[in-house]
XYZ file of C-alpha atoms in Angstrom:
161
model
C -31.453 33.819 -4.660
C -32.957 30.368 -4.912
C -35.251 28.922 -2.276
C -35.665 25.256 -1.414
C -39.061 23.943 -2.432
C -41.217 23.115 0.560
C -42.446 19.913 -1.072
C -38.989 18.653 -2.051
C -38.088 15.383 -0.347
C -34.774 15.371 1.481
C -31.969 13.395 -0.079
C -31.172 9.966 1.309
C -27.801 8.753 2.498
C -26.759 5.403 1.066
C -24.786 3.054 3.305
C -22.918 -0.096 2.309
C -22.489 -2.347 5.332
C -21.012 -5.839 5.608
C -23.704 -8.242 6.794
C -22.003 -9.159 10.094
C -21.705 -5.458 10.936
C -25.386 -4.951 10.154
C -26.189 -7.851 12.485
C -24.290 -6.112 15.305
C -25.968 -2.761 14.581
C -29.481 -4.179 14.366
C -29.127 -6.213 17.553
C -28.081 -2.988 19.296
C -30.970 -1.029 17.755
C -33.397 -3.818 18.751
C -32.186 -3.556 22.321
C -32.731 0.208 22.335
C -36.180 -0.193 20.752
C -37.153 -2.818 23.328
C -36.009 -0.594 26.212
C -37.644 2.589 24.900
C -40.783 1.160 23.360
C -41.927 1.509 19.753
C -42.774 5.207 19.866
C -39.317 6.239 21.097
C -37.337 3.621 19.178
C -34.686 4.834 16.729
C -36.416 5.651 13.436
C -33.727 3.874 11.445
C -34.641 0.647 13.245
C -38.234 0.909 12.028
C -37.096 1.752 8.482
C -34.599 -1.118 8.305
C -36.654 -3.701 10.190
C -38.124 -5.447 7.117
C -34.684 -5.749 5.521
C -33.218 -6.957 8.801
C -35.928 -9.606 9.178
C -35.225 -10.891 5.669
C -31.480 -11.079 6.289
C -31.960 -12.692 9.699
C -34.214 -15.379 8.201
C -31.677 -16.087 5.467
C -28.856 -16.349 8.008
C -30.914 -18.688 10.189
C -31.755 -20.919 7.219
C -28.138 -21.020 6.024
C -26.844 -21.580 9.552
C -28.957 -24.723 9.700
C -28.165 -26.010 6.217
C -25.032 -24.520 4.595
C -22.257 -23.258 6.844
C -20.080 -22.188 3.893
C -22.845 -20.022 2.398
C -23.624 -18.660 5.880
C -19.997 -17.665 6.361
C -19.811 -16.091 2.915
C -22.959 -14.054 3.497
C -21.842 -12.887 6.942
C -18.245 -11.997 6.122
C -18.071 -11.193 2.400
C -21.400 -9.709 1.383
C -22.652 -6.189 1.844
C -26.128 -4.756 2.037
C -27.051 -1.326 0.786
C -29.433 0.558 3.047
C -30.487 4.162 3.247
C -30.848 6.743 5.953
C -33.514 9.369 5.325
C -31.403 12.118 6.836
C -28.472 12.943 9.097
C -30.563 12.221 12.164
C -30.856 8.579 11.116
C -27.154 8.476 10.257
C -26.497 9.734 13.794
C -28.684 6.924 15.172
C -26.541 4.412 13.301
C -23.268 5.955 14.520
C -24.535 5.938 18.133
C -25.456 2.264 17.770
C -21.951 1.518 16.454
C -20.382 3.431 19.349
C -22.421 1.283 21.750
C -21.326 -1.898 19.962
C -17.675 -0.809 20.242
C -18.141 -0.176 23.976
C -19.642 -3.658 24.370
C -16.722 -5.162 22.443
C -14.329 -3.345 24.806
C -16.116 -4.955 27.774
C -15.903 -8.381 26.139
C -12.202 -7.821 25.434
C -11.532 -7.093 29.110
C -13.430 -10.240 30.070
C -11.535 -12.324 27.470
C -8.061 -11.593 28.843
C -5.986 -14.739 28.554
C -8.068 -16.318 25.774
C -5.912 -15.453 22.765
C -8.366 -16.642 20.089
C -11.322 -14.827 21.601
C -9.241 -11.668 22.059
C -8.127 -11.829 18.412
C -11.711 -12.283 17.182
C -12.996 -9.422 19.321
C -10.140 -7.133 18.276
C -10.956 -7.837 14.627
C -14.608 -6.924 15.205
C -13.667 -3.801 17.134
C -11.206 -2.675 14.452
C -13.749 -3.196 11.656
C -16.593 -1.526 13.561
C -14.320 1.422 14.336
C -13.398 1.719 10.637
C -17.121 1.701 9.740
C -17.784 4.358 12.382
C -15.052 6.593 10.963
C -16.392 6.119 7.433
C -19.936 7.038 8.472
C -18.757 10.075 10.426
C -16.815 11.249 7.387
C -19.884 10.663 5.228
C -21.998 12.719 7.631
C -19.496 15.590 7.682
C -19.111 15.621 3.921
C -22.848 15.812 3.490
C -22.656 13.111 0.828
C -26.144 12.093 -0.080
C -27.864 9.982 -2.629
C -30.406 11.273 -5.107
C -33.618 12.680 -3.634
C -36.397 10.151 -3.323
C -34.053 7.314 -4.224
C -35.498 3.816 -3.751
C -36.928 2.033 -0.762
C -34.979 0.557 2.107
C -34.706 -2.870 0.540
C -31.316 -4.482 0.920
C -29.277 -4.939 -2.199
C -26.583 -7.509 -1.821
C -23.370 -6.551 -3.454
C -21.523 -9.371 -5.140
C -18.676 -9.007 -2.685
C -16.790 -6.500 -0.647
C -14.989 -3.624 -2.246
C -11.791 -3.129 -0.319
């Protein structure tokens, strides 16, 4: 019988998230952190905060200077981030569930505005697909290699559909 080593670091879970989805998730996590205070904030928020700040700065700069590059980054690029464990993955899925609930509220308020409804339905559909993917990942127990890299974002060249 083999025993797990007490000093072995747990494996990380690698997530690939489209930038606009990360924006939605991080805004939700920021809200939770602000309401709970730093000590009770979701741990994934603290781990991803430096990456989020970097992405947010880039988006702000591009929003002011290059709308095409801003759009490309938001809609076509992914970031690769890691969760330390299933608990952090659960924090991310709860944040996504909250975002979906907010989108549902916005959809009800947008009745009659066809363009806004279409945009919100797109976001809801894509966030729901991400939620399903992360839940499947959590159930499968898929994990990266133990001790794998820091939580620095890696931009993929484009989306893999």
